[in-house]
């Protein structure tokens, strides 16, 4: 007979531990605010300590280096992006509850809706996008490999959101079976490349406009993965409709 051990009780956090977590979170939010409003160069440990009223020595007890602070800011940006991805699915599903579509179109639209969250990040959260672009796109690492390692689980979970939707799409016959992890990474990587062309958009060349390029990217990869063209067009239209409503609400 096999006896299962009872689940271990989680230790309650002490008041001191809670205060430390709250202080660390406040420091991260203040650092993110500086980066958002003034850019990376404005963020220094002394500037942050002065703004929050800490002696520099006490401040280093929470974050022993700027690398550690940048890592915490990166994690926070990834967490916020994950929340936006979840909200995008909630909005789309709420729309589908009011105006149903076929399960194949709905599955494809969920993939596009999540991609559109990142596609619109440069205009909605420009500082967040710049931080992620520096982290993911620049050859030189922002922080050392050892320091950056704790952020990888959050990043992998974020990247895993698309493969999970690809599995759902395959299950209802919207896509041909394939390596969903590879496909998800391909979509993220290609979209990041498209968004880098925003720098050239200022010259007014239509061929470099990221919006149409992103739409063509979604259509190309979904068709390449076996989706029906009519369903793809319907899914793109559905996701765009929900996104338009969301953007309008954010402006208002």
PDB file of C-alpha atoms in Angstrom:
ATOM      1  CA  UNK A   1       0.000   0.000   0.000  1.00  0.00           C
ATOM      2  CA  UNK A   2       1.337   3.386  -0.959  1.00  0.00           C
ATOM      3  CA  UNK A   3       0.858   6.206   1.483  1.00  0.00           C
ATOM      4  CA  UNK A   4       0.906   9.743   0.205  1.00  0.00           C
ATOM      5  CA  UNK A   5       2.577  12.347   2.310  1.00  0.00           C
ATOM      6  CA  UNK A   6       0.335  15.219   3.343  1.00  0.00           C
ATOM      7  CA  UNK A   7       1.076  18.473   1.512  1.00  0.00           C
ATOM      8  CA  UNK A   8       3.627  20.647   3.231  1.00  0.00           C
ATOM      9  CA  UNK A   9       2.218  23.735   4.839  1.00  0.00           C
ATOM     10  CA  UNK A  10       3.574  26.950   3.437  1.00  0.00           C
ATOM     11  CA  UNK A  11       5.324  29.083   5.969  1.00  0.00           C
ATOM     12  CA  UNK A  12       3.635  32.369   6.591  1.00  0.00           C
ATOM     13  CA  UNK A  13       5.683  35.362   5.630  1.00  0.00           C
ATOM     14  CA  UNK A  14       6.893  37.448   8.490  1.00  0.00           C
ATOM     15  CA  UNK A  15       5.996  41.115   8.679  1.00  0.00           C
ATOM     16  CA  UNK A  16       9.626  41.905   7.925  1.00  0.00           C
ATOM     17  CA  UNK A  17       9.599  39.732   4.786  1.00  0.00           C
ATOM     18  CA  UNK A  18       6.386  41.377   3.594  1.00  0.00           C
ATOM     19  CA  UNK A  19       7.855  44.843   4.110  1.00  0.00           C
ATOM     20  CA  UNK A  20      10.953  43.833   2.162  1.00  0.00           C
ATOM     21  CA  UNK A  21       8.825  42.572  -0.742  1.00  0.00           C
ATOM     22  CA  UNK A  22       6.749  45.754  -0.732  1.00  0.00           C
ATOM     23  CA  UNK A  23       9.864  47.929  -0.685  1.00  0.00           C
ATOM     24  CA  UNK A  24      11.467  45.945  -3.516  1.00  0.00           C
ATOM     25  CA  UNK A  25       8.277  46.268  -5.579  1.00  0.00           C
ATOM     26  CA  UNK A  26       8.163  50.027  -4.939  1.00  0.00           C
ATOM     27  CA  UNK A  27      11.786  50.367  -6.085  1.00  0.00           C
ATOM     28  CA  UNK A  28      11.060  48.428  -9.289  1.00  0.00           C
ATOM     29  CA  UNK A  29       7.983  50.546 -10.064  1.00  0.00           C
ATOM     30  CA  UNK A  30       9.972  53.746  -9.468  1.00  0.00           C
ATOM     31  CA  UNK A  31      12.771  52.504 -11.739  1.00  0.00           C
ATOM     32  CA  UNK A  32      10.257  51.592 -14.434  1.00  0.00           C
ATOM     33  CA  UNK A  33       8.698  55.061 -14.159  1.00  0.00           C
ATOM     34  CA  UNK A  34      12.088  56.726 -14.698  1.00  0.00           C
ATOM     35  CA  UNK A  35      12.842  54.524 -17.707  1.00  0.00           C
ATOM     36  CA  UNK A  36       9.374  55.187 -19.140  1.00  0.00           C
ATOM     37  CA  UNK A  37       9.530  58.959 -18.732  1.00  0.00           C
ATOM     38  CA  UNK A  38      13.220  59.717 -19.272  1.00  0.00           C
ATOM     39  CA  UNK A  39      14.919  56.699 -20.830  1.00  0.00           C
ATOM     40  CA  UNK A  40      17.564  54.211 -19.695  1.00  0.00           C
ATOM     41  CA  UNK A  41      20.392  56.689 -19.284  1.00  0.00           C
ATOM     42  CA  UNK A  42      18.449  58.543 -16.581  1.00  0.00           C
ATOM     43  CA  UNK A  43      18.278  55.449 -14.387  1.00  0.00           C
ATOM     44  CA  UNK A  44      21.068  55.293 -11.822  1.00  0.00           C
ATOM     45  CA  UNK A  45      21.163  53.687  -8.410  1.00  0.00           C
ATOM     46  CA  UNK A  46      21.884  57.037  -6.728  1.00  0.00           C
ATOM     47  CA  UNK A  47      19.039  58.788  -8.554  1.00  0.00           C
ATOM     48  CA  UNK A  48      16.622  56.084  -7.496  1.00  0.00           C
ATOM     49  CA  UNK A  49      17.832  56.032  -3.892  1.00  0.00           C
ATOM     50  CA  UNK A  50      17.504  59.814  -3.662  1.00  0.00           C
ATOM     51  CA  UNK A  51      13.981  59.819  -5.106  1.00  0.00           C
ATOM     52  CA  UNK A  52      12.803  57.143  -2.685  1.00  0.00           C
ATOM     53  CA  UNK A  53      14.581  58.663   0.305  1.00  0.00           C
ATOM     54  CA  UNK A  54      17.024  55.824   0.943  1.00  0.00           C
ATOM     55  CA  UNK A  55      20.661  56.042   1.893  1.00  0.00           C
ATOM     56  CA  UNK A  56      22.623  54.490  -0.951  1.00  0.00           C
ATOM     57  CA  UNK A  57      24.015  51.823   1.393  1.00  0.00           C
ATOM     58  CA  UNK A  58      20.535  50.754   2.508  1.00  0.00           C
ATOM     59  CA  UNK A  59      19.334  50.758  -1.083  1.00  0.00           C
ATOM     60  CA  UNK A  60      21.989  48.217  -2.091  1.00  0.00           C
ATOM     61  CA  UNK A  61      20.574  45.755   0.434  1.00  0.00           C
ATOM     62  CA  UNK A  62      17.566  45.381  -1.853  1.00  0.00           C
ATOM     63  CA  UNK A  63      19.404  45.428  -5.184  1.00  0.00           C
ATOM     64  CA  UNK A  64      23.145  44.785  -4.912  1.00  0.00           C
ATOM     65  CA  UNK A  65      23.866  46.054  -8.435  1.00  0.00           C
ATOM     66  CA  UNK A  66      22.321  47.892 -11.356  1.00  0.00           C
ATOM     67  CA  UNK A  67      22.189  44.558 -13.200  1.00  0.00           C
ATOM     68  CA  UNK A  68      19.994  43.158 -10.438  1.00  0.00           C
ATOM     69  CA  UNK A  69      17.726  46.189 -10.652  1.00  0.00           C
ATOM     70  CA  UNK A  70      17.485  46.004 -14.457  1.00  0.00           C
ATOM     71  CA  UNK A  71      16.631  42.323 -14.189  1.00  0.00           C
ATOM     72  CA  UNK A  72      13.805  43.109 -11.773  1.00  0.00           C
ATOM     73  CA  UNK A  73      12.502  45.808 -14.128  1.00  0.00           C
ATOM     74  CA  UNK A  74      12.647  43.367 -17.046  1.00  0.00           C
ATOM     75  CA  UNK A  75      10.686  40.800 -15.057  1.00  0.00           C
ATOM     76  CA  UNK A  76       8.057  43.412 -14.226  1.00  0.00           C
ATOM     77  CA  UNK A  77       7.691  44.404 -17.886  1.00  0.00           C
ATOM     78  CA  UNK A  78       7.300  40.738 -18.847  1.00  0.00           C
ATOM     79  CA  UNK A  79       4.675  40.269 -16.135  1.00  0.00           C
ATOM     80  CA  UNK A  80       2.724  43.288 -17.383  1.00  0.00           C
ATOM     81  CA  UNK A  81       2.903  41.979 -20.948  1.00  0.00           C
ATOM     82  CA  UNK A  82       1.654  38.573 -19.786  1.00  0.00           C
ATOM     83  CA  UNK A  83      -1.296  40.301 -18.121  1.00  0.00           C
ATOM     84  CA  UNK A  84      -2.077  42.107 -21.377  1.00  0.00           C
ATOM     85  CA  UNK A  85      -1.953  38.829 -23.312  1.00  0.00           C
ATOM     86  CA  UNK A  86      -4.427  37.277 -20.886  1.00  0.00           C
ATOM     87  CA  UNK A  87      -6.667  40.337 -21.189  1.00  0.00           C
ATOM     88  CA  UNK A  88      -6.559  40.104 -24.999  1.00  0.00           C
ATOM     89  CA  UNK A  89      -7.868  36.550 -24.859  1.00  0.00           C
ATOM     90  CA  UNK A  90     -10.547  37.543 -22.357  1.00  0.00           C
ATOM     91  CA  UNK A  91     -11.727  40.354 -24.623  1.00  0.00           C
ATOM     92  CA  UNK A  92     -11.817  38.135 -27.683  1.00  0.00           C
ATOM     93  CA  UNK A  93     -13.688  35.373 -25.872  1.00  0.00           C
ATOM     94  CA  UNK A  94     -16.190  37.920 -24.546  1.00  0.00           C
ATOM     95  CA  UNK A  95     -16.739  39.138 -28.111  1.00  0.00           C
ATOM     96  CA  UNK A  96     -17.208  35.551 -29.309  1.00  0.00           C
ATOM     97  CA  UNK A  97     -19.771  34.970 -26.572  1.00  0.00           C
ATOM     98  CA  UNK A  98     -21.819  37.838 -28.032  1.00  0.00           C
ATOM     99  CA  UNK A  99     -21.087  37.132 -31.696  1.00  0.00           C
ATOM    100  CA  UNK A 100     -20.102  33.465 -32.151  1.00  0.00           C
ATOM    101  CA  UNK A 101     -17.747  32.313 -34.903  1.00  0.00           C
ATOM    102  CA  UNK A 102     -16.733  28.823 -35.959  1.00  0.00           C
ATOM    103  CA  UNK A 103     -14.293  27.125 -33.597  1.00  0.00           C
ATOM    104  CA  UNK A 104     -11.634  27.160 -36.324  1.00  0.00           C
ATOM    105  CA  UNK A 105     -11.942  30.911 -36.930  1.00  0.00           C
ATOM    106  CA  UNK A 106     -12.030  31.559 -33.177  1.00  0.00           C
ATOM    107  CA  UNK A 107      -8.855  29.507 -32.649  1.00  0.00           C
ATOM    108  CA  UNK A 108      -6.991  31.406 -35.379  1.00  0.00           C
ATOM    109  CA  UNK A 109      -8.259  34.765 -34.109  1.00  0.00           C
ATOM    110  CA  UNK A 110      -6.882  34.031 -30.617  1.00  0.00           C
ATOM    111  CA  UNK A 111      -3.412  33.538 -32.096  1.00  0.00           C
ATOM    112  CA  UNK A 112      -3.624  36.813 -34.009  1.00  0.00           C
ATOM    113  CA  UNK A 113      -5.054  38.689 -31.010  1.00  0.00           C
ATOM    114  CA  UNK A 114      -2.092  37.719 -28.827  1.00  0.00           C
ATOM    115  CA  UNK A 115       0.389  38.691 -31.529  1.00  0.00           C
ATOM    116  CA  UNK A 116      -1.360  42.054 -31.901  1.00  0.00           C
ATOM    117  CA  UNK A 117      -0.732  42.830 -28.230  1.00  0.00           C
ATOM    118  CA  UNK A 118       2.998  42.782 -28.949  1.00  0.00           C
ATOM    119  CA  UNK A 119       2.554  44.421 -32.357  1.00  0.00           C
ATOM    120  CA  UNK A 120       0.938  47.480 -30.734  1.00  0.00           C
ATOM    121  CA  UNK A 121       3.339  47.604 -27.773  1.00  0.00           C
ATOM    122  CA  UNK A 122       5.639  50.238 -29.376  1.00  0.00           C
ATOM    123  CA  UNK A 123       2.766  52.739 -29.511  1.00  0.00           C
ATOM    124  CA  UNK A 124       0.997  51.748 -26.292  1.00  0.00           C
ATOM    125  CA  UNK A 125       4.039  51.135 -24.055  1.00  0.00           C
ATOM    126  CA  UNK A 126       7.070  52.517 -25.940  1.00  0.00           C
ATOM    127  CA  UNK A 127       9.475  52.283 -22.997  1.00  0.00           C
ATOM    128  CA  UNK A 128       8.470  48.677 -22.374  1.00  0.00           C
ATOM    129  CA  UNK A 129       9.056  47.842 -26.021  1.00  0.00           C
ATOM    130  CA  UNK A 130      12.465  49.552 -26.016  1.00  0.00           C
ATOM    131  CA  UNK A 131      13.484  47.575 -22.946  1.00  0.00           C
ATOM    132  CA  UNK A 132      12.383  44.260 -24.447  1.00  0.00           C
ATOM    133  CA  UNK A 133      14.025  45.115 -27.771  1.00  0.00           C
ATOM    134  CA  UNK A 134      17.324  45.881 -26.068  1.00  0.00           C
ATOM    135  CA  UNK A 135      17.084  42.656 -24.120  1.00  0.00           C
ATOM    136  CA  UNK A 136      16.060  40.423 -27.024  1.00  0.00           C
ATOM    137  CA  UNK A 137      17.409  42.164 -30.105  1.00  0.00           C
ATOM    138  CA  UNK A 138      20.780  43.736 -29.366  1.00  0.00           C
ATOM    139  CA  UNK A 139      23.881  41.517 -29.732  1.00  0.00           C
ATOM    140  CA  UNK A 140      25.412  42.736 -26.474  1.00  0.00           C
ATOM    141  CA  UNK A 141      23.562  41.463 -23.373  1.00  0.00           C
ATOM    142  CA  UNK A 142      22.090  44.130 -21.097  1.00  0.00           C
ATOM    143  CA  UNK A 143      23.101  42.120 -18.037  1.00  0.00           C
ATOM    144  CA  UNK A 144      25.365  39.152 -17.453  1.00  0.00           C
ATOM    145  CA  UNK A 145      24.155  35.626 -18.193  1.00  0.00           C
ATOM    146  CA  UNK A 146      24.120  34.585 -14.542  1.00  0.00           C
ATOM    147  CA  UNK A 147      22.241  37.714 -13.506  1.00  0.00           C
ATOM    148  CA  UNK A 148      19.701  37.309 -16.323  1.00  0.00           C
ATOM    149  CA  UNK A 149      18.958  33.629 -15.646  1.00  0.00           C
ATOM    150  CA  UNK A 150      16.149  34.242 -13.089  1.00  0.00           C
ATOM    151  CA  UNK A 151      14.125  36.081 -15.748  1.00  0.00           C
ATOM    152  CA  UNK A 152      14.130  33.129 -18.139  1.00  0.00           C
ATOM    153  CA  UNK A 153      11.162  31.271 -16.570  1.00  0.00           C
ATOM    154  CA  UNK A 154       9.002  34.380 -17.002  1.00  0.00           C
ATOM    155  CA  UNK A 155      10.183  34.822 -20.590  1.00  0.00           C
ATOM    156  CA  UNK A 156       9.644  31.152 -21.436  1.00  0.00           C
ATOM    157  CA  UNK A 157       6.139  31.268 -19.963  1.00  0.00           C
ATOM    158  CA  UNK A 158       5.418  34.331 -22.087  1.00  0.00           C
ATOM    159  CA  UNK A 159       6.741  32.674 -25.233  1.00  0.00           C
ATOM    160  CA  UNK A 160       4.726  29.574 -24.346  1.00  0.00           C
ATOM    161  CA  UNK A 161       1.436  31.449 -24.662  1.00  0.00           C
ATOM    162  CA  UNK A 162       1.429  31.152 -28.467  1.00  0.00           C
ATOM    163  CA  UNK A 163       2.287  27.410 -28.647  1.00  0.00           C
ATOM    164  CA  UNK A 164      -0.595  26.754 -26.254  1.00  0.00           C
ATOM    165  CA  UNK A 165      -2.960  28.455 -28.702  1.00  0.00           C
ATOM    166  CA  UNK A 166      -1.416  26.579 -31.621  1.00  0.00           C
ATOM    167  CA  UNK A 167      -2.234  23.310 -29.855  1.00  0.00           C
ATOM    168  CA  UNK A 168      -5.850  24.464 -29.492  1.00  0.00           C
ATOM    169  CA  UNK A 169      -5.971  25.398 -33.183  1.00  0.00           C
ATOM    170  CA  UNK A 170      -4.605  22.009 -34.221  1.00  0.00           C
ATOM    171  CA  UNK A 171      -7.143  20.243 -31.998  1.00  0.00           C
ATOM    172  CA  UNK A 172     -10.088  21.803 -33.878  1.00  0.00           C
ATOM    173  CA  UNK A 173      -8.532  21.288 -37.307  1.00  0.00           C
ATOM    174  CA  UNK A 174      -7.695  24.945 -37.923  1.00  0.00           C
ATOM    175  CA  UNK A 175      -3.985  24.175 -38.414  1.00  0.00           C
ATOM    176  CA  UNK A 176      -1.971  21.225 -39.663  1.00  0.00           C
ATOM    177  CA  UNK A 177      -0.087  19.456 -36.817  1.00  0.00           C
ATOM    178  CA  UNK A 178       3.502  20.580 -36.349  1.00  0.00           C
ATOM    179  CA  UNK A 179       6.179  21.606 -33.848  1.00  0.00           C
ATOM    180  CA  UNK A 180       4.245  24.238 -31.893  1.00  0.00           C
ATOM    181  CA  UNK A 181       7.271  25.446 -29.928  1.00  0.00           C
ATOM    182  CA  UNK A 182       9.249  26.098 -33.095  1.00  0.00           C
ATOM    183  CA  UNK A 183       6.246  27.754 -34.726  1.00  0.00           C
ATOM    184  CA  UNK A 184       5.661  29.969 -31.697  1.00  0.00           C
ATOM    185  CA  UNK A 185       9.290  31.087 -31.600  1.00  0.00           C
ATOM    186  CA  UNK A 186       9.175  31.761 -35.335  1.00  0.00           C
ATOM    187  CA  UNK A 187       6.131  34.006 -34.943  1.00  0.00           C
ATOM    188  CA  UNK A 188       7.646  35.944 -32.016  1.00  0.00           C
ATOM    189  CA  UNK A 189      10.992  36.352 -33.800  1.00  0.00           C
ATOM    190  CA  UNK A 190       9.492  37.403 -37.124  1.00  0.00           C
ATOM    191  CA  UNK A 191       7.190  39.906 -35.429  1.00  0.00           C
ATOM    192  CA  UNK A 192      10.124  41.404 -33.516  1.00  0.00           C
ATOM    193  CA  UNK A 193      11.936  41.846 -36.830  1.00  0.00           C
ATOM    194  CA  UNK A 194       8.928  43.532 -38.433  1.00  0.00           C
ATOM    195  CA  UNK A 195       8.638  45.959 -35.522  1.00  0.00           C
ATOM    196  CA  UNK A 196      12.285  46.985 -35.877  1.00  0.00           C
ATOM    197  CA  UNK A 197      11.319  48.524 -39.220  1.00  0.00           C
ATOM    198  CA  UNK A 198       9.383  51.192 -37.317  1.00  0.00           C
ATOM    199  CA  UNK A 199      12.585  53.260 -37.458  1.00  0.00           C
ATOM    200  CA  UNK A 200      12.163  53.524 -41.233  1.00  0.00           C
ATOM    201  CA  UNK A 201       8.459  54.372 -41.076  1.00  0.00           C
ATOM    202  CA  UNK A 202       9.361  58.061 -40.530  1.00  0.00           C
ATOM    203  CA  UNK A 203      10.483  58.287 -44.160  1.00  0.00           C
ATOM    204  CA  UNK A 204       6.938  57.610 -45.329  1.00  0.00           C
ATOM    205  CA  UNK A 205       7.760  54.504 -47.366  1.00  0.00           C
ATOM    206  CA  UNK A 206       4.684  52.270 -47.360  1.00  0.00           C
ATOM    207  CA  UNK A 207       6.781  49.128 -47.759  1.00  0.00           C
ATOM    208  CA  UNK A 208       8.257  49.669 -44.276  1.00  0.00           C
ATOM    209  CA  UNK A 209       5.001  50.289 -42.406  1.00  0.00           C
ATOM    210  CA  UNK A 210       4.893  47.696 -39.592  1.00  0.00           C
ATOM    211  CA  UNK A 211       1.086  47.427 -39.434  1.00  0.00           C
ATOM    212  CA  UNK A 212       0.508  46.023 -42.942  1.00  0.00           C
ATOM    213  CA  UNK A 213       3.680  43.937 -42.688  1.00  0.00           C
ATOM    214  CA  UNK A 214       2.463  42.377 -39.440  1.00  0.00           C
ATOM    215  CA  UNK A 215      -0.895  41.524 -41.020  1.00  0.00           C
ATOM    216  CA  UNK A 216       0.891  39.906 -43.954  1.00  0.00           C
ATOM    217  CA  UNK A 217       3.109  38.022 -41.517  1.00  0.00           C
ATOM    218  CA  UNK A 218       0.113  36.571 -39.662  1.00  0.00           C
ATOM    219  CA  UNK A 219      -1.540  35.563 -42.917  1.00  0.00           C
ATOM    220  CA  UNK A 220       1.624  34.002 -44.339  1.00  0.00           C
ATOM    221  CA  UNK A 221       2.493  31.874 -41.311  1.00  0.00           C
ATOM    222  CA  UNK A 222      -1.075  30.692 -40.724  1.00  0.00           C
ATOM    223  CA  UNK A 223      -1.448  29.670 -44.367  1.00  0.00           C
ATOM    224  CA  UNK A 224       1.943  27.978 -44.214  1.00  0.00           C
ATOM    225  CA  UNK A 225       0.784  26.003 -41.200  1.00  0.00           C
ATOM    226  CA  UNK A 226      -2.211  24.691 -43.106  1.00  0.00           C
ATOM    227  CA  UNK A 227      -4.993  27.163 -42.287  1.00  0.00           C
ATOM    228  CA  UNK A 228      -7.827  27.729 -44.743  1.00  0.00           C
ATOM    229  CA  UNK A 229      -7.472  31.136 -46.515  1.00  0.00           C
ATOM    230  CA  UNK A 230     -11.103  32.117 -45.934  1.00  0.00           C
ATOM    231  CA  UNK A 231     -10.835  31.296 -42.234  1.00  0.00           C
ATOM    232  CA  UNK A 232      -7.571  33.240 -41.966  1.00  0.00           C
ATOM    233  CA  UNK A 233      -9.142  36.352 -43.470  1.00  0.00           C
ATOM    234  CA  UNK A 234     -12.128  36.024 -41.132  1.00  0.00           C
ATOM    235  CA  UNK A 235      -9.825  35.568 -38.125  1.00  0.00           C
ATOM    236  CA  UNK A 236      -7.747  38.621 -39.064  1.00  0.00           C
ATOM    237  CA  UNK A 237     -10.897  40.719 -39.403  1.00  0.00           C
ATOM    238  CA  UNK A 238     -12.256  39.461 -36.082  1.00  0.00           C
ATOM    239  CA  UNK A 239      -9.027  40.151 -34.180  1.00  0.00           C
ATOM    240  CA  UNK A 240      -8.734  43.606 -35.775  1.00  0.00           C
ATOM    241  CA  UNK A 241     -12.307  44.456 -34.771  1.00  0.00           C
ATOM    242  CA  UNK A 242     -11.698  43.548 -31.131  1.00  0.00           C
ATOM    243  CA  UNK A 243      -8.370  45.428 -31.114  1.00  0.00           C
ATOM    244  CA  UNK A 244     -10.008  48.561 -32.544  1.00  0.00           C
ATOM    245  CA  UNK A 245     -12.579  48.584 -29.747  1.00  0.00           C
ATOM    246  CA  UNK A 246      -9.848  48.114 -27.139  1.00  0.00           C
ATOM    247  CA  UNK A 247      -7.691  50.933 -28.525  1.00  0.00           C
ATOM    248  CA  UNK A 248     -10.698  53.245 -28.622  1.00  0.00           C
ATOM    249  CA  UNK A 249     -11.509  52.471 -24.987  1.00  0.00           C
ATOM    250  CA  UNK A 250      -7.902  53.133 -23.923  1.00  0.00           C
ATOM    251  CA  UNK A 251      -7.946  56.538 -25.637  1.00  0.00           C
ATOM    252  CA  UNK A 252     -11.256  57.494 -24.027  1.00  0.00           C
TER     253      UNK A 252
END
